[in-house]
């Protein structure tokens, strides 16, 4: 099919004067990319800081793709080049991928977040590969004196009707002299050879052999190390510190205050010395007696739910009338705690500040935003600040915030040495940015056996709308529908946590629906399908989900899970949910072992459009489900006088290997543009296992972590 867009010469640049031959092609990785990117004149001494997302086709036919998007473990460094390689029609074994640096002049969305990378890049990446392919075909046709339409391409080789062949490497010099073609033809999905086939992570060899990829691996000549003392409780300030003993530690070089005098960094020759010096530092902090506790948060959120100080996010029909006229009203309150991110790789960043420039290197999801923050902090123009991105050892939203990069920039500015700031695990857990604590009150009105009203109220700590999306299901399916939010301001830092907005809401709403349908005496599957039927044909542009696609995953999950056909002793729970542009349904199988519910299996049905890399897609779903189960069952993080009660895994409970269930992922096959997978598998998991646990134990769960509520049932501590 022909592309609906054209790539002009300014946004699709080619170069013929590459040392050693070859063609360098610039491409729009995102629709927001700038169109005036300028490639280097010569690749002889190329430093990847010198250019951004370009592909080089060498004379030997090999293709190198410079990828500007941060790699957080979601696989975009593999899947995005797969899209280009597909349309370019080269053998995947001939493709090499390199990580590019931040370049705010040429790109405006070098971000890893929201499961949006593939969705935003799909069209531009395809057009990039297809345009490059057509240029090479045109060059071959000119050599043969035939019309380009008489030529075909297969894995980097152009073939004419007579059977003559020319490899891409033989054509790149001639192709570089041609005009950039417009209105190129994109492949039909039925003809894909790379997209839809499983490919291993392009970094896998380096990962499993321990090659330097991550921020903690990064080293520079003359580099020193920093560990920091931060306020032990949110809301405390540093009154004084004594560094006498810290400076006596072998390897400690310096001790500096920073962060408006509220933090102290110990600088040393190695990480161990920095940690020892930090422990030897004596500090005095302000009084903590009036600081917040989790018990206070719980009380205040409860008061908010009973009050009237809410902001309406959506209101359809007459909710008040529906509840007044109802035969029955069902109302429940659901509660969740704060949660830390606990990335496998603790926060870290490298910085070197000189009079001429600021060099930063490390794992970050938002390099452009971090660059702007550093510029403001140091009073330097952004043009003097470079950020190189390493692979991230997990992020889950924590690395959206560049606070740790700003810390190292300030420290480096003070000591004027190349320095790497390293968080210990305790630093990572106690000086974090957390998923906020939330309470939901959900009520439904029932009249004549039908749901006539729905009212959802959210009270969250520092919510900023991270907890609630008002235009997801059941918006549009219930005539009288209202969503309201309220915020409790706290000094505890909160923000995005994997699948923000939905990671707890999915459990609350879907558990509520399961109980509601049970009270009404209706089938939970068919009732969901019937409600979705009402949304078909809607003209409401605010509705974000597709009722047809949500129905599709419901039916697929029912089929693949053997819903209702399991042997005695296997209890199943069901959830269907839409978030991050992807539709997912999950069925959890739970059995009772020694009086405790145990999750044995989760079956997932997913509609994410075209699946680029099945292996990567499955990994994202499986990981998301296990993460969702683990935190719903066990995740509990609280504060006492502003101080986190847990600082390491000795007391903070995560899911254990023997507790992870089998997870099956089944993908709806279609030709729709792809959407994200890093997050959508997580939100439904908590609700699916909660609904299954209800069938197994008779207990409706309304609080996370479930283990605490289950312990109350048995009057004992489980696990």
mmCIF file of C-alpha atoms in Angstrom, residues 194-452:
data_model
loop_
_atom_site.group_PDB
_atom_site.id
_atom_site.type_symbol
_atom_site.label_atom_id
_atom_site.label_comp_id
_atom_site.label_asym_id
_atom_site.label_seq_id
_atom_site.Cartn_x
_atom_site.Cartn_y
_atom_site.Cartn_z
ATOM 1 C CA UNK A 194 10.764 -9.887 10.221
ATOM 2 C CA UNK A 195 7.806 -8.242 11.941
ATOM 3 C CA UNK A 196 5.826 -10.950 13.692
ATOM 4 C CA UNK A 197 8.814 -13.270 14.093
ATOM 5 C CA UNK A 198 10.661 -13.784 17.363
ATOM 6 C CA UNK A 199 14.044 -12.105 17.632
ATOM 7 C CA UNK A 200 16.379 -12.104 20.604
ATOM 8 C CA UNK A 201 17.247 -8.863 22.360
ATOM 9 C CA UNK A 202 20.028 -7.099 20.463
ATOM 10 C CA UNK A 203 21.897 -6.611 23.754
ATOM 11 C CA UNK A 204 21.471 -10.173 25.001
ATOM 12 C CA UNK A 205 25.074 -11.293 24.465
ATOM 13 C CA UNK A 206 26.401 -8.285 26.356
ATOM 14 C CA UNK A 207 23.844 -8.771 29.129
ATOM 15 C CA UNK A 208 24.555 -12.429 29.789
ATOM 16 C CA UNK A 209 28.346 -12.044 29.512
ATOM 17 C CA UNK A 210 28.461 -9.017 31.801
ATOM 18 C CA UNK A 211 29.678 -6.508 29.233
ATOM 19 C CA UNK A 212 29.307 -2.848 30.295
ATOM 20 C CA UNK A 213 25.840 -1.650 29.291
ATOM 21 C CA UNK A 214 24.233 -0.210 32.394
ATOM 22 C CA UNK A 215 24.838 2.979 34.307
ATOM 23 C CA UNK A 216 26.604 1.168 37.127
ATOM 24 C CA UNK A 217 29.038 -0.227 34.539
ATOM 25 C CA UNK A 218 30.089 3.179 33.254
ATOM 26 C CA UNK A 219 33.632 4.366 33.953
ATOM 27 C CA UNK A 220 35.660 7.385 32.903
ATOM 28 C CA UNK A 221 39.307 8.326 33.334
ATOM 29 C CA UNK A 222 39.942 9.921 36.696
ATOM 30 C CA UNK A 223 36.442 9.142 37.918
ATOM 31 C CA UNK A 224 35.666 9.270 41.630
ATOM 32 C CA UNK A 225 32.572 7.983 43.436
ATOM 33 C CA UNK A 226 29.958 9.663 45.598
ATOM 34 C CA UNK A 227 27.440 8.376 48.115
ATOM 35 C CA UNK A 228 25.068 10.765 49.822
ATOM 36 C CA UNK A 229 23.339 11.266 53.143
ATOM 37 C CA UNK A 230 19.803 12.554 52.643
ATOM 38 C CA UNK A 231 17.066 13.459 55.156
ATOM 39 C CA UNK A 232 16.032 10.262 56.977
ATOM 40 C CA UNK A 233 12.402 11.431 56.974
ATOM 41 C CA UNK A 234 10.388 13.415 54.445
ATOM 42 C CA UNK A 235 10.023 16.919 55.837
ATOM 43 C CA UNK A 236 13.219 16.954 57.894
ATOM 44 C CA UNK A 237 16.059 19.415 57.363
ATOM 45 C CA UNK A 238 19.771 19.103 58.097
ATOM 46 C CA UNK A 239 20.847 21.218 61.063
ATOM 47 C CA UNK A 240 24.517 20.253 61.204
ATOM 48 C CA UNK A 241 27.021 17.574 60.300
ATOM 49 C CA UNK A 242 30.465 16.471 61.468
ATOM 50 C CA UNK A 243 32.671 14.877 58.800
ATOM 51 C CA UNK A 244 35.740 14.288 60.986
ATOM 52 C CA UNK A 245 35.420 10.503 61.112
ATOM 53 C CA UNK A 246 34.242 10.257 57.525
ATOM 54 C CA UNK A 247 37.394 11.929 56.256
ATOM 55 C CA UNK A 248 39.516 9.397 58.152
ATOM 56 C CA UNK A 249 38.130 6.507 56.096
ATOM 57 C CA UNK A 250 40.757 5.162 53.725
ATOM 58 C CA UNK A 251 39.900 6.276 50.183
ATOM 59 C CA UNK A 252 37.655 9.199 51.135
ATOM 60 C CA UNK A 253 38.684 12.318 49.221
ATOM 61 C CA UNK A 254 36.194 14.989 50.191
ATOM 62 C CA UNK A 255 32.859 15.712 51.868
ATOM 63 C CA UNK A 256 30.545 18.356 50.400
ATOM 64 C CA UNK A 257 27.098 19.680 51.268
ATOM 65 C CA UNK A 258 24.623 20.216 48.449
ATOM 66 C CA UNK A 259 20.892 20.267 47.802
ATOM 67 C CA UNK A 260 20.444 23.687 49.426
ATOM 68 C CA UNK A 261 22.500 22.424 52.340
ATOM 69 C CA UNK A 262 20.124 19.565 53.105
ATOM 70 C CA UNK A 263 22.268 16.702 51.729
ATOM 71 C CA UNK A 264 25.887 15.675 52.185
ATOM 72 C CA UNK A 265 27.989 13.739 49.665
ATOM 73 C CA UNK A 266 31.036 11.704 50.545
ATOM 74 C CA UNK A 267 33.538 11.586 47.662
ATOM 75 C CA UNK A 268 35.903 8.626 47.490
ATOM 76 C CA UNK A 269 38.203 6.613 45.265
ATOM 77 C CA UNK A 270 35.734 3.723 45.139
ATOM 78 C CA UNK A 271 32.153 2.927 46.043
ATOM 79 C CA UNK A 272 33.015 0.938 49.155
ATOM 80 C CA UNK A 273 35.026 3.784 50.634
ATOM 81 C CA UNK A 274 32.211 6.226 49.837
ATOM 82 C CA UNK A 275 29.686 3.981 51.596
ATOM 83 C CA UNK A 276 31.942 3.579 54.666
ATOM 84 C CA UNK A 277 32.541 7.308 54.765
ATOM 85 C CA UNK A 278 28.823 7.964 54.554
ATOM 86 C CA UNK A 279 28.202 5.670 57.540
ATOM 87 C CA UNK A 280 30.900 7.484 59.529
ATOM 88 C CA UNK A 281 29.304 10.873 58.896
ATOM 89 C CA UNK A 282 27.567 12.349 61.958
ATOM 90 C CA UNK A 283 24.418 14.354 61.229
ATOM 91 C CA UNK A 284 21.805 16.253 63.233
ATOM 92 C CA UNK A 285 18.313 16.655 61.802
ATOM 93 C CA UNK A 286 15.291 18.736 62.711
ATOM 94 C CA UNK A 287 12.543 17.376 64.930
ATOM 95 C CA UNK A 288 10.331 14.696 63.333
ATOM 96 C CA UNK A 289 7.515 14.522 65.884
ATOM 97 C CA UNK A 290 4.980 16.296 63.651
ATOM 98 C CA UNK A 291 5.797 14.460 60.438
ATOM 99 C CA UNK A 292 3.278 12.309 58.592
ATOM 100 C CA UNK A 293 2.594 8.633 59.168
ATOM 101 C CA UNK A 294 0.732 6.120 57.045
ATOM 102 C CA UNK A 295 -1.948 5.898 59.717
ATOM 103 C CA UNK A 296 -2.544 9.634 59.273
ATOM 104 C CA UNK A 297 -2.738 9.222 55.503
ATOM 105 C CA UNK A 298 -5.309 6.467 55.866
ATOM 106 C CA UNK A 299 -7.433 8.590 58.187
ATOM 107 C CA UNK A 300 -7.216 11.702 56.025
ATOM 108 C CA UNK A 301 -8.046 9.865 52.800
ATOM 109 C CA UNK A 302 -11.040 8.332 54.557
ATOM 110 C CA UNK A 303 -12.231 11.779 55.637
ATOM 111 C CA UNK A 304 -11.823 13.091 52.107
ATOM 112 C CA UNK A 305 -13.996 10.299 50.711
ATOM 113 C CA UNK A 306 -16.785 11.280 53.088
ATOM 114 C CA UNK A 307 -16.532 14.963 52.200
ATOM 115 C CA UNK A 308 -17.598 17.061 49.219
ATOM 116 C CA UNK A 309 -14.332 18.681 48.144
ATOM 117 C CA UNK A 310 -13.939 16.850 44.819
ATOM 118 C CA UNK A 311 -13.214 17.799 41.237
ATOM 119 C CA UNK A 312 -15.571 16.241 38.694
ATOM 120 C CA UNK A 313 -13.649 14.518 35.902
ATOM 121 C CA UNK A 314 -16.646 13.170 33.992
ATOM 122 C CA UNK A 315 -20.401 13.273 34.521
ATOM 123 C CA UNK A 316 -23.017 11.648 32.291
ATOM 124 C CA UNK A 317 -26.776 11.761 32.886
ATOM 125 C CA UNK A 318 -28.223 12.349 36.335
ATOM 126 C CA UNK A 319 -26.312 10.252 38.837
ATOM 127 C CA UNK A 320 -28.059 11.683 41.883
ATOM 128 C CA UNK A 321 -31.481 10.815 40.480
ATOM 129 C CA UNK A 322 -30.374 7.304 39.546
ATOM 130 C CA UNK A 323 -29.290 6.602 43.107
ATOM 131 C CA UNK A 324 -32.447 8.105 44.624
ATOM 132 C CA UNK A 325 -34.642 5.910 42.444
ATOM 133 C CA UNK A 326 -32.559 2.733 42.813
ATOM 134 C CA UNK A 327 -33.972 -0.514 44.167
ATOM 135 C CA UNK A 328 -30.561 -1.259 45.613
ATOM 136 C CA UNK A 329 -27.254 0.569 46.055
ATOM 137 C CA UNK A 330 -23.939 -1.272 46.328
ATOM 138 C CA UNK A 331 -20.996 0.687 47.738
ATOM 139 C CA UNK A 332 -17.433 -0.366 48.560
ATOM 140 C CA UNK A 333 -14.168 1.324 49.555
ATOM 141 C CA UNK A 334 -10.795 0.071 48.296
ATOM 142 C CA UNK A 335 -7.395 1.008 49.741
ATOM 143 C CA UNK A 336 -3.806 0.754 48.552
ATOM 144 C CA UNK A 337 -0.482 1.685 50.188
ATOM 145 C CA UNK A 338 2.502 3.575 48.892
ATOM 146 C CA UNK A 339 4.876 1.452 46.822
ATOM 147 C CA UNK A 340 8.575 1.913 46.011
ATOM 148 C CA UNK A 341 9.955 1.127 42.560
ATOM 149 C CA UNK A 342 12.832 -1.133 43.654
ATOM 150 C CA UNK A 343 14.557 -1.300 40.276
ATOM 151 C CA UNK A 344 17.148 -4.045 40.030
ATOM 152 C CA UNK A 345 19.772 -1.391 39.311
ATOM 153 C CA UNK A 346 19.716 1.313 42.014
ATOM 154 C CA UNK A 347 19.760 4.945 40.908
ATOM 155 C CA UNK A 348 23.110 6.171 39.650
ATOM 156 C CA UNK A 349 24.527 8.757 37.276
ATOM 157 C CA UNK A 350 27.862 10.084 36.070
ATOM 158 C CA UNK A 351 28.683 13.767 35.819
ATOM 159 C CA UNK A 352 31.635 15.937 34.869
ATOM 160 C CA UNK A 353 31.390 19.711 34.969
ATOM 161 C CA UNK A 354 33.974 22.045 33.453
ATOM 162 C CA UNK A 355 33.859 25.692 32.437
ATOM 163 C CA UNK A 356 33.215 24.599 28.854
ATOM 164 C CA UNK A 357 30.631 21.838 29.204
ATOM 165 C CA UNK A 358 28.592 19.517 31.412
ATOM 166 C CA UNK A 359 28.826 15.823 30.553
ATOM 167 C CA UNK A 360 26.255 13.426 31.999
ATOM 168 C CA UNK A 361 25.965 9.679 31.412
ATOM 169 C CA UNK A 362 23.527 7.205 32.903
ATOM 170 C CA UNK A 363 20.151 5.458 32.934
ATOM 171 C CA UNK A 364 17.324 7.942 32.419
ATOM 172 C CA UNK A 365 13.823 7.722 30.929
ATOM 173 C CA UNK A 366 13.547 11.461 30.240
ATOM 174 C CA UNK A 367 16.904 12.788 29.043
ATOM 175 C CA UNK A 368 15.559 16.038 27.564
ATOM 176 C CA UNK A 369 13.694 16.959 30.737
ATOM 177 C CA UNK A 370 16.761 16.108 32.780
ATOM 178 C CA UNK A 371 18.938 18.293 30.568
ATOM 179 C CA UNK A 372 16.570 21.215 31.124
ATOM 180 C CA UNK A 373 16.611 20.632 34.878
ATOM 181 C CA UNK A 374 20.398 20.573 35.006
ATOM 182 C CA UNK A 375 20.593 23.727 32.908
ATOM 183 C CA UNK A 376 18.349 25.548 35.362
ATOM 184 C CA UNK A 377 20.160 24.151 38.403
ATOM 185 C CA UNK A 378 23.635 25.110 37.218
ATOM 186 C CA UNK A 379 22.645 28.239 35.330
ATOM 187 C CA UNK A 380 24.163 26.876 32.131
ATOM 188 C CA UNK A 381 22.760 26.944 28.584
ATOM 189 C CA UNK A 382 21.320 23.625 27.473
ATOM 190 C CA UNK A 383 23.722 23.592 24.535
ATOM 191 C CA UNK A 384 26.593 23.040 26.970
ATOM 192 C CA UNK A 385 24.958 19.966 28.518
ATOM 193 C CA UNK A 386 25.248 16.532 26.898
ATOM 194 C CA UNK A 387 23.502 13.393 28.113
ATOM 195 C CA UNK A 388 24.475 9.930 26.952
ATOM 196 C CA UNK A 389 22.034 7.149 27.803
ATOM 197 C CA UNK A 390 23.027 3.755 29.121
ATOM 198 C CA UNK A 391 20.740 0.762 29.207
ATOM 199 C CA UNK A 392 18.541 0.842 32.308
ATOM 200 C CA UNK A 393 18.351 -1.942 34.839
ATOM 201 C CA UNK A 394 14.655 -1.298 35.358
ATOM 202 C CA UNK A 395 12.755 1.921 35.647
ATOM 203 C CA UNK A 396 9.003 1.393 36.121
ATOM 204 C CA UNK A 397 8.569 5.171 36.211
ATOM 205 C CA UNK A 398 11.285 5.912 38.774
ATOM 206 C CA UNK A 399 13.729 7.022 36.099
ATOM 207 C CA UNK A 400 11.223 9.439 34.628
ATOM 208 C CA UNK A 401 12.472 11.747 37.360
ATOM 209 C CA UNK A 402 16.020 13.040 36.939
ATOM 210 C CA UNK A 403 16.565 13.973 40.571
ATOM 211 C CA UNK A 404 19.598 11.676 40.864
ATOM 212 C CA UNK A 405 21.112 13.191 37.698
ATOM 213 C CA UNK A 406 20.603 16.676 39.096
ATOM 214 C CA UNK A 407 22.312 15.533 42.293
ATOM 215 C CA UNK A 408 25.437 14.353 40.494
ATOM 216 C CA UNK A 409 25.492 17.509 38.353
ATOM 217 C CA UNK A 410 25.519 19.664 41.472
ATOM 218 C CA UNK A 411 28.166 17.514 43.164
ATOM 219 C CA UNK A 412 30.328 17.521 40.029
ATOM 220 C CA UNK A 413 30.009 21.287 39.795
ATOM 221 C CA UNK A 414 31.283 21.624 43.350
ATOM 222 C CA UNK A 415 34.247 19.232 43.132
ATOM 223 C CA UNK A 416 35.098 19.724 39.433
ATOM 224 C CA UNK A 417 36.052 16.069 39.014
ATOM 225 C CA UNK A 418 34.400 13.327 36.953
ATOM 226 C CA UNK A 419 32.168 11.594 39.514
ATOM 227 C CA UNK A 420 29.578 8.863 39.642
ATOM 228 C CA UNK A 421 26.812 9.110 42.228
ATOM 229 C CA UNK A 422 25.664 5.689 43.439
ATOM 230 C CA UNK A 423 22.598 4.966 45.546
ATOM 231 C CA UNK A 424 22.777 2.031 47.928
ATOM 232 C CA UNK A 425 19.708 -0.184 48.087
ATOM 233 C CA UNK A 426 18.730 1.611 51.282
ATOM 234 C CA UNK A 427 19.093 4.975 49.555
ATOM 235 C CA UNK A 428 17.006 3.719 46.650
ATOM 236 C CA UNK A 429 14.186 2.534 48.887
ATOM 237 C CA UNK A 430 14.117 5.395 51.378
ATOM 238 C CA UNK A 431 14.849 8.387 49.141
ATOM 239 C CA UNK A 432 12.527 7.426 46.349
ATOM 240 C CA UNK A 433 9.536 8.714 44.462
ATOM 241 C CA UNK A 434 6.655 6.415 45.382
ATOM 242 C CA UNK A 435 3.350 5.252 44.048
ATOM 243 C CA UNK A 436 0.892 7.287 46.054
ATOM 244 C CA UNK A 437 -1.487 5.803 48.602
ATOM 245 C CA UNK A 438 -5.063 5.838 47.270
ATOM 246 C CA UNK A 439 -8.612 5.159 48.407
ATOM 247 C CA UNK A 440 -11.524 4.613 46.024
ATOM 248 C CA UNK A 441 -15.193 4.686 46.902
ATOM 249 C CA UNK A 442 -17.268 3.017 44.205
ATOM 250 C CA UNK A 443 -21.062 2.899 44.229
ATOM 251 C CA UNK A 444 -23.595 1.461 41.793
ATOM 252 C CA UNK A 445 -27.348 1.902 41.565
ATOM 253 C CA UNK A 446 -29.503 -1.082 40.551
ATOM 254 C CA UNK A 447 -33.030 -0.615 39.204
ATOM 255 C CA UNK A 448 -35.198 -3.381 37.753
ATOM 256 C CA UNK A 449 -32.206 -5.701 37.569
ATOM 257 C CA UNK A 450 -30.094 -3.208 35.605
ATOM 258 C CA UNK A 451 -27.150 -0.972 36.523
ATOM 259 C CA UNK A 452 -28.582 2.533 36.277
#
